[in-house]
Every structure is written in structure tokens, then in C-alpha cells.
XYZ file of N, CA and C in Angstrom:
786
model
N -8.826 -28.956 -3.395
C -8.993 -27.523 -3.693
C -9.370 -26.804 -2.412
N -8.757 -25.848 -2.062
C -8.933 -24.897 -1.004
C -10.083 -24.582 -0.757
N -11.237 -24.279 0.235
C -12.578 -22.891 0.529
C -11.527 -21.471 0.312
N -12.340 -20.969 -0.099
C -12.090 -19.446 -1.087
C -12.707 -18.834 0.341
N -12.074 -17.924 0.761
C -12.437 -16.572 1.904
C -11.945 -15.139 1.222
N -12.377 -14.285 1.217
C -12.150 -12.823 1.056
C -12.707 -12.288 2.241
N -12.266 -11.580 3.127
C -12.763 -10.644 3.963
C -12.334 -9.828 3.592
N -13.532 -8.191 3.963
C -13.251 -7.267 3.783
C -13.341 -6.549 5.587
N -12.295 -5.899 5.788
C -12.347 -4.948 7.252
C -13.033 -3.781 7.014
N -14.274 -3.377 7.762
C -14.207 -1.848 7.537
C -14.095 -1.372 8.650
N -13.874 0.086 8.927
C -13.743 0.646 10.194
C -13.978 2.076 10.225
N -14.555 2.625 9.167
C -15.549 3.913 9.182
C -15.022 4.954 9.023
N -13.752 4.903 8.180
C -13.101 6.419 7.980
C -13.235 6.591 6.996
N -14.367 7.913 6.979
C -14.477 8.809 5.620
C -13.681 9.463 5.103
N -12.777 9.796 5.408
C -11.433 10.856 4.920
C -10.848 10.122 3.460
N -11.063 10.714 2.604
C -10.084 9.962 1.040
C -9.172 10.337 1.101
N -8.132 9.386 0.605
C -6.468 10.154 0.383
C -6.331 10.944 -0.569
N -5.722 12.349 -0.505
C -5.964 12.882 -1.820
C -4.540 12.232 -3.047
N -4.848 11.899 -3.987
C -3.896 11.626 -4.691
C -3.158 12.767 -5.698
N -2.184 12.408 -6.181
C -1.777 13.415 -7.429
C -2.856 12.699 -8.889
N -2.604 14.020 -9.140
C -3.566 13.519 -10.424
C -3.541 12.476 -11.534
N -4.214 12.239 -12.454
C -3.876 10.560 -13.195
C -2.417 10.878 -13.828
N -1.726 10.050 -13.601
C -0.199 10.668 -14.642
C -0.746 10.281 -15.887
N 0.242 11.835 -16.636
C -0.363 11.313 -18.062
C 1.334 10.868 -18.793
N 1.356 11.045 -20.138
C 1.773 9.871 -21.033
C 1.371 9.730 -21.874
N 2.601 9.796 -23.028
C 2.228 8.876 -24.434
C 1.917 7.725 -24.004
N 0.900 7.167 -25.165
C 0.447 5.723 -24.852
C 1.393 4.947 -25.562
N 2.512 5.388 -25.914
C 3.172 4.435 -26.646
C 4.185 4.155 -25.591
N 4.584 4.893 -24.395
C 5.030 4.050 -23.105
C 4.219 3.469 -22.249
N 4.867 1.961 -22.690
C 4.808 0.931 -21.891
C 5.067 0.222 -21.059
N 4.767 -0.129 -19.814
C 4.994 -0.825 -18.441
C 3.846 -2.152 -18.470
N 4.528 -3.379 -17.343
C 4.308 -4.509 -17.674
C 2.765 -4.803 -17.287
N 2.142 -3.421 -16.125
C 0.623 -3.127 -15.623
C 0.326 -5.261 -14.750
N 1.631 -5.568 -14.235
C 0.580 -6.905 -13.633
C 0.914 -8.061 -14.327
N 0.166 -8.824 -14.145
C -0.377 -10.058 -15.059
C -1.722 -10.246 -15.085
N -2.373 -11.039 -16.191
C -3.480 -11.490 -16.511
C -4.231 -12.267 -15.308
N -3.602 -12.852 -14.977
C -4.137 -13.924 -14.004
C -2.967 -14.895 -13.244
N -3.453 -15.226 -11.789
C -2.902 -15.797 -11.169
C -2.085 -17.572 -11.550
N -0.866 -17.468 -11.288
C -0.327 -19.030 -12.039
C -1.312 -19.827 -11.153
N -2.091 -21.024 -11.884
C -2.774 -22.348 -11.429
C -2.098 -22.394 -9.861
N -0.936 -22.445 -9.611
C -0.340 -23.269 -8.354
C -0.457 -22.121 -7.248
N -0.788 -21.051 -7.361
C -1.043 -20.212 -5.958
C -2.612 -20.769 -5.833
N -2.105 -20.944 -4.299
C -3.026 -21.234 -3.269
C -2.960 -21.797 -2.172
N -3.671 -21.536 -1.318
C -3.046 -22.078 0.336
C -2.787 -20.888 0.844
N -2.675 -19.579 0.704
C -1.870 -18.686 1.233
C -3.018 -17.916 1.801
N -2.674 -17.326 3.004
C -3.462 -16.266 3.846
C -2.745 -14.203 3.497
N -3.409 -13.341 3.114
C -2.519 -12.424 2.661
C -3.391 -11.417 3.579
N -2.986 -10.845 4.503
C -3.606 -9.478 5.399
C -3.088 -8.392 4.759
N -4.129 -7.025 4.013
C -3.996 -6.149 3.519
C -4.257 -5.315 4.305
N -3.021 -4.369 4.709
C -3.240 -3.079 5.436
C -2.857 -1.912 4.794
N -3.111 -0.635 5.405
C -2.877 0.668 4.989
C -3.986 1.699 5.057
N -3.421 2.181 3.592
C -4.279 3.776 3.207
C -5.123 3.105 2.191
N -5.680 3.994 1.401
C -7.140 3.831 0.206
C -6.449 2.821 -0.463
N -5.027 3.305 -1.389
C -4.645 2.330 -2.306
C -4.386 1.021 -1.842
N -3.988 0.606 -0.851
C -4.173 -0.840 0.340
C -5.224 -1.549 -0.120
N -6.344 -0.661 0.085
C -8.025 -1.157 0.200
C -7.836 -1.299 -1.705
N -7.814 -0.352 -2.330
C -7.630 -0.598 -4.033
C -7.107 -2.000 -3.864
N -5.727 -2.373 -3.837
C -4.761 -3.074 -4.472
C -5.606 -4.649 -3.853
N -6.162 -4.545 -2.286
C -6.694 -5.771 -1.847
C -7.684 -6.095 -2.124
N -8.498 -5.537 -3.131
C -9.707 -5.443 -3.625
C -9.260 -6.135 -5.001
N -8.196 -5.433 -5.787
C -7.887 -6.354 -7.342
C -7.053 -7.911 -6.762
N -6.617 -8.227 -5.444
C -6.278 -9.472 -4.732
C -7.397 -10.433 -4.824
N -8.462 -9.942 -4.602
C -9.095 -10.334 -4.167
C -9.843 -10.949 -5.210
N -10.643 -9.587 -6.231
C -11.229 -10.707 -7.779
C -10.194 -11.258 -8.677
N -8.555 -11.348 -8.575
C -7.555 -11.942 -9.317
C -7.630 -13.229 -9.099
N -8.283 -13.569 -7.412
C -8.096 -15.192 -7.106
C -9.137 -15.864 -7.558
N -10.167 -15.659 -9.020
C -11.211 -16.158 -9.192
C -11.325 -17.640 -8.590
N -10.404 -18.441 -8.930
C -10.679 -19.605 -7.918
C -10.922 -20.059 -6.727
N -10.883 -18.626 -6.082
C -10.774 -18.397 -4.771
C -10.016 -19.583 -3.772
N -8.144 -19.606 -3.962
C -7.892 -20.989 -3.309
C -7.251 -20.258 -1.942
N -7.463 -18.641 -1.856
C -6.445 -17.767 -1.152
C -7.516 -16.909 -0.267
N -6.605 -17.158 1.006
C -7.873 -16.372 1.768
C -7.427 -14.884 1.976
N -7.953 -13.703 1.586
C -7.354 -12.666 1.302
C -8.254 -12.079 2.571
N -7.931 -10.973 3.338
C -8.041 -9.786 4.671
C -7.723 -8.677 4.353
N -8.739 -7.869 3.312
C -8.717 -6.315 3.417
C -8.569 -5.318 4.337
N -7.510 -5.170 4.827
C -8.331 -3.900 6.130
C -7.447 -2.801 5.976
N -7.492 -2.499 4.252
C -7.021 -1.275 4.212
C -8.312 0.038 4.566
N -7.666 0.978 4.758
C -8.544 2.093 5.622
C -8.554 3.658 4.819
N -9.005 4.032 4.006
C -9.084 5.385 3.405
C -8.436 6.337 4.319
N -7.576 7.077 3.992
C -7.147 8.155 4.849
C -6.732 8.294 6.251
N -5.800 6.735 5.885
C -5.143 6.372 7.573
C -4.087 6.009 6.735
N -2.722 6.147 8.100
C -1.277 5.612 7.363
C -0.438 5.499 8.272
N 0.405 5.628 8.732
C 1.299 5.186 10.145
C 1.888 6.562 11.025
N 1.236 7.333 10.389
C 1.712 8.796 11.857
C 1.440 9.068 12.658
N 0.104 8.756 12.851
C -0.437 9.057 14.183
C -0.601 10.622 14.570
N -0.952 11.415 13.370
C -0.945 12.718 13.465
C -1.989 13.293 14.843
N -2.149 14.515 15.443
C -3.007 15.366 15.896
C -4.054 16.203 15.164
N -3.638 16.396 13.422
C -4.573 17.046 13.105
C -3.853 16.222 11.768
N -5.282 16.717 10.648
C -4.554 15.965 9.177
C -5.194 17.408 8.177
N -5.315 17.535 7.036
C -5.563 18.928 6.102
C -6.817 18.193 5.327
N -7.623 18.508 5.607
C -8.909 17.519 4.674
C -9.634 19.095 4.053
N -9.623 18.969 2.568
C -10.029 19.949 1.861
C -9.804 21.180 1.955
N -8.496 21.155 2.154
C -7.873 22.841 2.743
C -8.275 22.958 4.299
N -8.646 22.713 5.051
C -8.833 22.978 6.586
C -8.349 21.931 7.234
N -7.552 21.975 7.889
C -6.878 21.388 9.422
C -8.248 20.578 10.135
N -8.240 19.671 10.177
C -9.278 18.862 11.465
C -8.558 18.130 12.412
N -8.966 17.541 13.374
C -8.318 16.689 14.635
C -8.306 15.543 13.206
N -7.342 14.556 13.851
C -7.190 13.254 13.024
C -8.247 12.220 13.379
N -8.559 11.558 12.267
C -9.496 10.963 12.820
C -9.269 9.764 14.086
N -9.240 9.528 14.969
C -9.141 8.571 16.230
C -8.990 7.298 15.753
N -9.548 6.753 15.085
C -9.700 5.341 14.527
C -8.322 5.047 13.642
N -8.053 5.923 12.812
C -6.716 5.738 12.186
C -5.635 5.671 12.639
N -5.384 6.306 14.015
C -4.510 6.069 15.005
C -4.226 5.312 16.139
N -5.434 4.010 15.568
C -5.233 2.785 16.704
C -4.737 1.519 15.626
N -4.570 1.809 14.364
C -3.753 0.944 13.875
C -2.850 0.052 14.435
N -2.224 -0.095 15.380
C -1.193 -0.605 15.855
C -2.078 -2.064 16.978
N -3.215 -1.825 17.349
C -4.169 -2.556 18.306
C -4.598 -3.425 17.423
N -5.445 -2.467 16.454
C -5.939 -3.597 15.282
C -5.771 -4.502 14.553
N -4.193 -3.751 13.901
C -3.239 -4.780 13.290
C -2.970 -6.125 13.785
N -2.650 -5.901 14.879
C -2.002 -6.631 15.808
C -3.301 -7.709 16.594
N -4.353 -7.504 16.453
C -5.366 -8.198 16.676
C -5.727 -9.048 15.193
N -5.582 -8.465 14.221
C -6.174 -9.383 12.929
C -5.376 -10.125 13.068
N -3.521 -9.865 12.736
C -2.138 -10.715 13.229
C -2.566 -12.342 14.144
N -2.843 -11.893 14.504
C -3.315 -12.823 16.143
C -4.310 -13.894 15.923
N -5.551 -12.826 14.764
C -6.538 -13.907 14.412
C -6.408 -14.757 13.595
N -5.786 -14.003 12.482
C -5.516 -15.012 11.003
C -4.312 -15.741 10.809
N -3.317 -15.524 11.489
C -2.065 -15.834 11.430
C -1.551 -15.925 9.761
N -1.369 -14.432 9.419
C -1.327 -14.846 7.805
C -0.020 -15.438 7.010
N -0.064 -15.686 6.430
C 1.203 -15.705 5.442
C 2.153 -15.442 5.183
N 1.535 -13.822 4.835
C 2.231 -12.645 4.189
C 1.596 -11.565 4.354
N 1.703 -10.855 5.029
C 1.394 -9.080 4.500
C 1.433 -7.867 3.943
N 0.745 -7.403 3.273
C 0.831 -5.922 2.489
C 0.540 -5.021 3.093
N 1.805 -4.291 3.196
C 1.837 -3.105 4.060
C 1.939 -1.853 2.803
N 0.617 -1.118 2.919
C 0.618 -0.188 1.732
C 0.431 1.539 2.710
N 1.104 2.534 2.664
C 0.808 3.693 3.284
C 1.389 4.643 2.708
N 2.281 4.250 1.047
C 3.133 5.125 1.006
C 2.489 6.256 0.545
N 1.512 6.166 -0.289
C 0.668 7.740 -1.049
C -0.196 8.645 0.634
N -0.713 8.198 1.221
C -1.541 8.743 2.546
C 0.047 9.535 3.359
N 0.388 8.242 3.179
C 2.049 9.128 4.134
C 2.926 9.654 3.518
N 2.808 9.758 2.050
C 4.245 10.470 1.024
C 3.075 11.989 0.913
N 1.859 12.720 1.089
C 1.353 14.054 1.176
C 1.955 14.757 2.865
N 1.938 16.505 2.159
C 2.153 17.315 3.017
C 0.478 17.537 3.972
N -0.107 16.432 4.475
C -1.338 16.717 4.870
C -1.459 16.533 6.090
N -0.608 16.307 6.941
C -0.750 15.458 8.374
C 0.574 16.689 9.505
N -0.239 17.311 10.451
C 0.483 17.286 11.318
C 1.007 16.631 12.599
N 2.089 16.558 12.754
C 2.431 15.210 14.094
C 2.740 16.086 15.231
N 2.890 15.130 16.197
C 2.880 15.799 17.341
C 3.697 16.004 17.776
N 3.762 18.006 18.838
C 5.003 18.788 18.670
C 5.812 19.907 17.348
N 4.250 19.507 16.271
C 4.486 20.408 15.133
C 3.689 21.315 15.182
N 3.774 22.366 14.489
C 2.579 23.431 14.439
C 2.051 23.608 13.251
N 2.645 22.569 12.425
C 1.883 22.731 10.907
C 1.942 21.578 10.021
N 2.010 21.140 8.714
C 2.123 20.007 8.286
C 2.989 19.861 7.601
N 3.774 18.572 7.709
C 5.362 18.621 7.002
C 4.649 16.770 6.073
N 6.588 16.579 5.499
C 6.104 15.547 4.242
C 7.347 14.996 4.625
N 7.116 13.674 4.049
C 8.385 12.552 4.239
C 9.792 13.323 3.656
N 9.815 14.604 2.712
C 10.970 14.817 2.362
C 11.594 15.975 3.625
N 10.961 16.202 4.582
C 11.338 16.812 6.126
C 11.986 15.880 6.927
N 13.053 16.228 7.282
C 13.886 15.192 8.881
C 13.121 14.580 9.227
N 12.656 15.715 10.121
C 11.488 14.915 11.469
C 10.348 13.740 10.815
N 9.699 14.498 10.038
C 8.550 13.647 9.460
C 9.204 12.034 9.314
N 10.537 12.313 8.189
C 11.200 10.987 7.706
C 11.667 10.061 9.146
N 12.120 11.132 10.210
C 12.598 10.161 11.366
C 11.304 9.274 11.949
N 10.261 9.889 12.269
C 9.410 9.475 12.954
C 8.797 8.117 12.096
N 8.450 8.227 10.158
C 8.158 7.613 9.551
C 9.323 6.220 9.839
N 10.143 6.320 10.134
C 11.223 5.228 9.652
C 10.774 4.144 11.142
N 10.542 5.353 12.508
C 10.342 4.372 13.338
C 9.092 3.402 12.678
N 7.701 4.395 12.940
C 6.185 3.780 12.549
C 6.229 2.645 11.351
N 7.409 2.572 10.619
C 7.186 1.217 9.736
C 7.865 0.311 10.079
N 9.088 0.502 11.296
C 9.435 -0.740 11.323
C 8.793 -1.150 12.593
N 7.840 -0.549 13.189
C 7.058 -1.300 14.157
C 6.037 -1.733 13.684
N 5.659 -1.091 12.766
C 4.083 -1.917 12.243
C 4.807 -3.534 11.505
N 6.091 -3.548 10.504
C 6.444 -4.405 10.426
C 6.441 -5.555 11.730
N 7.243 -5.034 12.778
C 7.098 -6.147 13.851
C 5.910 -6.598 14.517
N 4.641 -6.049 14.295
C 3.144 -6.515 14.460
C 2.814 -7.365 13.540
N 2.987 -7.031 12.139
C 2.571 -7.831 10.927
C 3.390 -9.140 10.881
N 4.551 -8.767 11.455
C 5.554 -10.498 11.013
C 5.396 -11.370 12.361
N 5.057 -10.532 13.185
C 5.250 -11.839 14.681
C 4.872 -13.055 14.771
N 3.947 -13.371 14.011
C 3.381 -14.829 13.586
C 4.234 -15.667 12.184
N 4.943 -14.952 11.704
C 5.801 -15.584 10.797
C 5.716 -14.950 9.450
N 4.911 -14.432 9.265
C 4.708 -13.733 8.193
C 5.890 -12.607 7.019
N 5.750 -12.404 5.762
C 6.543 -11.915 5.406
C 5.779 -10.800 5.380
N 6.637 -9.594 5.116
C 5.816 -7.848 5.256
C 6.043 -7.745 3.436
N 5.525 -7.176 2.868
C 5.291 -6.854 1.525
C 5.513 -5.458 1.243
N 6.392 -4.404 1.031
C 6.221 -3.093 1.005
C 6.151 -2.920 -0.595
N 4.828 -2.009 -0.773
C 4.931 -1.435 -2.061
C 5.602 -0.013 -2.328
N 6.429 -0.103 -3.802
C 6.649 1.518 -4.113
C 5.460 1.955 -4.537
N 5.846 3.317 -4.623
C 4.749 4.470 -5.089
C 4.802 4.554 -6.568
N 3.750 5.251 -6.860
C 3.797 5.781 -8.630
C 4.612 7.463 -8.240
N 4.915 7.515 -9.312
C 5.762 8.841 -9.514
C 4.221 9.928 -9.379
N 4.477 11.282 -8.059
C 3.748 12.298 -8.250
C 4.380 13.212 -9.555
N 3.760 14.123 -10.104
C 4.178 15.364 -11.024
C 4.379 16.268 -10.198
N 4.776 17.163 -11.166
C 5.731 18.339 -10.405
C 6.595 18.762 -9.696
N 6.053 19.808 -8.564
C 6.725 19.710 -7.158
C 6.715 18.384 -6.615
N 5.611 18.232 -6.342
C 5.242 16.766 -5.451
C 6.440 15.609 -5.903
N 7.094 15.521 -6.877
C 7.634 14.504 -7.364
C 8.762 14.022 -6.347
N 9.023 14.902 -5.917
C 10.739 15.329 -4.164
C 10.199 14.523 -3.203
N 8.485 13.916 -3.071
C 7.652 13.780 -1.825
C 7.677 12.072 -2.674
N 7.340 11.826 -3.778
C 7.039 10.361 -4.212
C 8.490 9.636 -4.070
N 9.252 10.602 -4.537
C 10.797 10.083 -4.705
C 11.370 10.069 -3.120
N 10.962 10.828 -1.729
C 11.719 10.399 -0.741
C 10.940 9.465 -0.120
N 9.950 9.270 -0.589
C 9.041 7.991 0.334
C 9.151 6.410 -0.495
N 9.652 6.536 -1.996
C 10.146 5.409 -2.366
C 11.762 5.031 -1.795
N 12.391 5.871 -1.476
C 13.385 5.971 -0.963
C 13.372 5.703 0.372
N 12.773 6.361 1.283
C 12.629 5.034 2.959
C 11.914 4.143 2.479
N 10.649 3.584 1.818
C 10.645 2.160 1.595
C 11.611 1.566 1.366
N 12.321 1.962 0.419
C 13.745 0.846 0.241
C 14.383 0.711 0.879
N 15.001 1.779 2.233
C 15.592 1.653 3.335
C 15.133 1.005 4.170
N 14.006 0.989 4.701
C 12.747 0.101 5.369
C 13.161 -1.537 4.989
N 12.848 -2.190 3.733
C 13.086 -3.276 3.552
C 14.744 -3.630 3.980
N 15.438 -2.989 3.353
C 17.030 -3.351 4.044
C 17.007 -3.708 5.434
N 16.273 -2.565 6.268
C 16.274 -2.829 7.454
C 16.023 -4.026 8.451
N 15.003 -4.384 7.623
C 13.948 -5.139 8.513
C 14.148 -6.680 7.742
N 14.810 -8.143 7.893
C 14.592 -8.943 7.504
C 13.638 -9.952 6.779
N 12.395 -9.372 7.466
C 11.221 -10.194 7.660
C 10.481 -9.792 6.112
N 11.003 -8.834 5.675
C 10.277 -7.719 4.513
C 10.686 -8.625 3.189
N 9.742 -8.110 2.021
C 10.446 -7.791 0.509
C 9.607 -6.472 -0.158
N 10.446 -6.067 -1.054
C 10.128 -4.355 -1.452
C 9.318 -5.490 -2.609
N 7.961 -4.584 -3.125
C 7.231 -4.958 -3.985
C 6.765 -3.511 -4.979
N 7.447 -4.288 -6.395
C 8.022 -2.904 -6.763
C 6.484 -2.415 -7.761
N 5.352 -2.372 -7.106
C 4.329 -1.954 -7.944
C 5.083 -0.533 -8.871
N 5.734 0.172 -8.324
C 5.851 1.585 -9.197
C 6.650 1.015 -10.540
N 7.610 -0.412 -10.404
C 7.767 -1.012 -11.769
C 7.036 -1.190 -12.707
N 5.807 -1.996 -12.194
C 4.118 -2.457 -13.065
C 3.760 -1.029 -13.632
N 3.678 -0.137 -13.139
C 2.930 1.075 -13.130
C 3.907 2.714 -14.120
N 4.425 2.624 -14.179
C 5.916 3.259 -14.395
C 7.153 2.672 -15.129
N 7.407 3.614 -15.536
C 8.399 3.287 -16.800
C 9.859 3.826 -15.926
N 11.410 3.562 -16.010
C 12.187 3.956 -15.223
C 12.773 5.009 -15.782
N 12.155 6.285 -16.517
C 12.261 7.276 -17.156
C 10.990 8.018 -15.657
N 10.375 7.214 -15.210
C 9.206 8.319 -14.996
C 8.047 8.805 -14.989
N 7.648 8.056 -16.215
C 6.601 7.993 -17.024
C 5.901 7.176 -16.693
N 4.655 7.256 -16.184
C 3.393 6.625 -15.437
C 2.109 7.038 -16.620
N 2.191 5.706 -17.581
C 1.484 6.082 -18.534
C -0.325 5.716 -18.132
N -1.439 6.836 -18.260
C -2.452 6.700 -18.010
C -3.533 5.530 -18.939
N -2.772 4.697 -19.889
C -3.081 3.766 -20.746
C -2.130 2.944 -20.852
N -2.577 1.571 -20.580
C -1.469 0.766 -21.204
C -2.204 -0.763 -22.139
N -2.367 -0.742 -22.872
C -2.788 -1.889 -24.090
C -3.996 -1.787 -23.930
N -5.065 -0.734 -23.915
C -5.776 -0.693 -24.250
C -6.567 -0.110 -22.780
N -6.305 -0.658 -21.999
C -6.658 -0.383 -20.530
C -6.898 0.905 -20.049
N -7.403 1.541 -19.537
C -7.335 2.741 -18.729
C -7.009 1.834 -16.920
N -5.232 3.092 -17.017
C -4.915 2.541 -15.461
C -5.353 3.402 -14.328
N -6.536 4.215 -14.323
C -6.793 4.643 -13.070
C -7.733 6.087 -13.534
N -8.603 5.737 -12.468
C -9.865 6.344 -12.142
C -9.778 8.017 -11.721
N -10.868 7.865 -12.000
C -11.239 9.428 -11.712
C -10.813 9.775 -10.226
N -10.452 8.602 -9.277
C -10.508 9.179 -7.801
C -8.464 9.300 -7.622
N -7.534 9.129 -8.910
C -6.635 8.679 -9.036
C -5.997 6.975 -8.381
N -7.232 6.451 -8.315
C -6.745 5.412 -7.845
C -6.688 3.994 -8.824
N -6.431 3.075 -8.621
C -6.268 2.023 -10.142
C -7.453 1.608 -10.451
N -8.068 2.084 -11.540
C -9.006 1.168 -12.375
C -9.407 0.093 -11.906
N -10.630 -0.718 -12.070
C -10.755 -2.108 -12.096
C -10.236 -3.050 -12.543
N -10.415 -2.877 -13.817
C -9.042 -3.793 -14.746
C -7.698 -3.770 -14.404
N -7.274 -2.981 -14.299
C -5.666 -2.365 -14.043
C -5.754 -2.747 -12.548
N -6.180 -2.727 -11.350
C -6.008 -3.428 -10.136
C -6.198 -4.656 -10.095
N -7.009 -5.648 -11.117
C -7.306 -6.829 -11.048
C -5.757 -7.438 -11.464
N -5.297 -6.856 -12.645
C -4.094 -7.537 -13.046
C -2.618 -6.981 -11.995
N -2.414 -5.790 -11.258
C -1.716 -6.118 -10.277
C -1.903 -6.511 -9.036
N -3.150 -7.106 -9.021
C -3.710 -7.816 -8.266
C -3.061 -9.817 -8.146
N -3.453 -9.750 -9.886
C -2.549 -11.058 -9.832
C -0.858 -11.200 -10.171
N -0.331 -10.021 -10.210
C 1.072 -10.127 -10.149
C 1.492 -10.168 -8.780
N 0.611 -9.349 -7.638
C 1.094 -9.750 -6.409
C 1.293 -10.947 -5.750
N -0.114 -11.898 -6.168
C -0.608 -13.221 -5.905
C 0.619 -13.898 -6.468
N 1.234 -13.624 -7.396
C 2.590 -15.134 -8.181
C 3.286 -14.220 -7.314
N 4.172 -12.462 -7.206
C 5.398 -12.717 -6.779
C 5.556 -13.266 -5.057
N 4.237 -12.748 -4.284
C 4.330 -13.408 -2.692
C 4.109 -14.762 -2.731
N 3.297 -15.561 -3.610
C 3.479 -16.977 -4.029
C 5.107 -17.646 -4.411
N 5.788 -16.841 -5.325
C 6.920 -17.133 -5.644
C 8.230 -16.923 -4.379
N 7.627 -15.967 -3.952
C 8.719 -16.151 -2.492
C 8.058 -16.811 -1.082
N 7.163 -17.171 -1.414
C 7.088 -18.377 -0.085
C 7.495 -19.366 -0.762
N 7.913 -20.006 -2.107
C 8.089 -21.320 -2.333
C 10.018 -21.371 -2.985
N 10.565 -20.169 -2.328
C 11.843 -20.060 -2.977
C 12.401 -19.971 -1.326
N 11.446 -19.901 -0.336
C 12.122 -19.714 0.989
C 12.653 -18.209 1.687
N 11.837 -18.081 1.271
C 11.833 -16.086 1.473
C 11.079 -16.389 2.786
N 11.620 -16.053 3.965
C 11.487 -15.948 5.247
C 11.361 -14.555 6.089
């Protein structure tokens, strides 16, 4: 039987991602929300969690899913960091400088990479980087993945963070998004849309279709599912509801290291 490790990274950024609000929903649509628990045979595996808040969420339900602890799991998702590298970001209606720390991602990464030599990685940024909140540099205001520029620059920043995360052998893990409401919905739908382009791109990848678990293919991101409440007051996943796609992540990156997913 394996020693059980969980690390958690912190690195001091107060900024929350703002999310869209809880999707609501009849409770009589249903999505598969995960699994219960991890199959007996995962274990051995090293999994480095990077990104935005939901990163830190999703590596957090990784983390109590492996009650056996046979998996050494590396949180270092980061609240209100994501791959732009903005000059300024929109925190509560006002423009601030970006925070500095969120924009050395690429050092850090690439240093945990180095230390742990993981497995597999979860590369999570799409909600921090699918908002109109971040200006980049050479802009004078704040644009969203469904803008050219924004989308050009985004397409580079993931497939380089990919080539930090895989250089040791590792597979990259990209999650979809949950469907935003409303307007916003043009912003969830073009950033699930370069993820999927992203994985085509890049060999080393597999698309990890959390917005399946979470979402119905109508749309419908039901705020209950069998009894569960899927997500919190901060819009982010519940305890329960992250624990169990917590252990659906654990079997499907388990299931493709043992099918030869390279």
C-alpha cells in the first residue's frame, strides 16, 4: 500500500474569481455529478493541480476522494490567477494592477514540474480566464475569450503552460466549464471551445469533460442533483459535489494511464 501525501501550495492571492451565479434548474434534470468513490486500483499516481479558485476547489475534492490516501495529490491552484498575465484585472468594479504573483505562474509551475515529476496534470483556468475582468497588455480596457486578441493570446498561454506541465512526461488534463447564464453564456461557450481546440493541439493533453458531470447537453446546470446541493454560496462546488468529481477525476486519469494515454 502506498504513503498517502496531499500537499497543499499556497501563494497569497486574495483576489476571488468572480463566478456566474449558482445555475439553477429543475431538479428533475439530471447529470452524472462524479462518482462515489475512487475504483480500489487507483494508486501510485502523482496529480499536480494548477490554476484559478475552481483548480484549488476541484484539488481539494482530489484530495478527500483518495480516502486511502494511495495518491500523492499537489494543490497549487491559486484564487484569482489564470494564464494572461494581465497589467491590471477588475476586482469589485475598480481596475487594480494585477496581482504580481499570479503572473509568475510559468517559474512556479515549472519548478513544482521539476520537483514532483508528476503523472498527470490538471490544468484548470477556464472560469478566471472565460470573465471580461483582465486587461492585457497593449489594451486599454478589459476584453473576454470571445475577443480575437484575448482568444489569440489565450491559445498561445495554454499551450505553453501545457509544455511546462508535460516536460517530465506527464499528461495535461484540461477541464470544460459549466455553462454561464445569460449574456455571459457567448464567454462559457468560447472558452469551452479553445479548450477543445487546445487539446487537439497539443498531444500530451486529454479534454476532461467536468461540464458533462455538471451539465446536462441541453444546458442545464442543475443546482441539485440526488439530493446533493452542487455548489456554494461562493458559486463554487459544494463539498459533497467536489468530493465526488473529485473521484471521477481519480478513475478517468487512472483509466488513461493504464490504457496508454501518453
Amino acid at each position: 500500500m502506498g504513503t498517502v501525501s496531499v500537499l497543499s501550495v499556497l501563494f497569497g492571492c486574495a483576489q476571488k474569481d468572480v463566478h456566474p451565479a449558482a445555475p439553477t434548474g429543475a431538479a428533475r434534470w439530471q447529470v452524472p455529478l462524479g462518482d462515489p468513490s475512487p475504483s480500489p486500483a487507483v494508486r501510485g499516481m502523482t496529480l499536480l493541480v494548477v490554476g484559478d479558485s475552481w483548480a484549488r476547489n476541484l484539488g481539494v475534492g482530489i484530495a478527500n476522494a483518495d480516502r486511502a490516501r494511495h495518491n500523492v495529490v499537489i494543490n497549487a491552484g491559486q484564487p484569482g490567477c489564470g494564464l494572461m498575465q494581465p497589467v491590471r484585472i477588475r476586482r469589485k468594479g475598480t481596475m487594480v494592477a494585477a496581482p504580481a504573483n499570479c503572473n509568475t505562474w510559468p517559474d512556479r509551475w515549472r519548478d513544482l514540474v521539476t520537483r514532483y515529476r508528476p503523472t498527470a496534470a490538471l490544468l484548470e483556468v477556464g472560469y478566471w480566464d472565460g470573465q471580461d475582468s483582465q486587461q492585457l497588455p497593449g489594451q486599454s480596457t478589459v476584453s473576454s475569450i470571445s475577443h480575437p486578441a484575448f482568444r489569440h493570446r489565450f491559445d498561445a498561454q495554454i499551450d505553453r503552460a501545457i509544455a511546462i506541465l508535460s516536460a517530465t512526461g506527464a499528461t495535461v488534463y484540461i477541464p470544460t466549464v459549466i455553462d454561464n447564464t445569460g449574456p455571459a453564456r457567448t464567454d462559457s461557450d468560447a472558452m469551452n471551445t479553445a479548450l477543445r481546440a487546445a487539446v487537439r493541439r497539443n498531444p500530451r493533453t486529454a479534454l476532461l469533460d467536468v461540464h458533462g458531470q455538471l451539465c446536462t447537453a441541453g444546458k442545464i446546470c442543475p443546482p441539485e442533483v440526488g439530493g446533493i446541493q452542487v455548489y456554494d454560496e461562493t458559486g463554487h462546488l459544494s463539498g459533497p459535489a467536489h468530493d465526488r468529481i473529485g473521484a471521477w477525476i481519480l478513475n478517468v486519469i487512472y483509466a488513461g494511464k493504464n490504457t496508454g494515454r501518453k
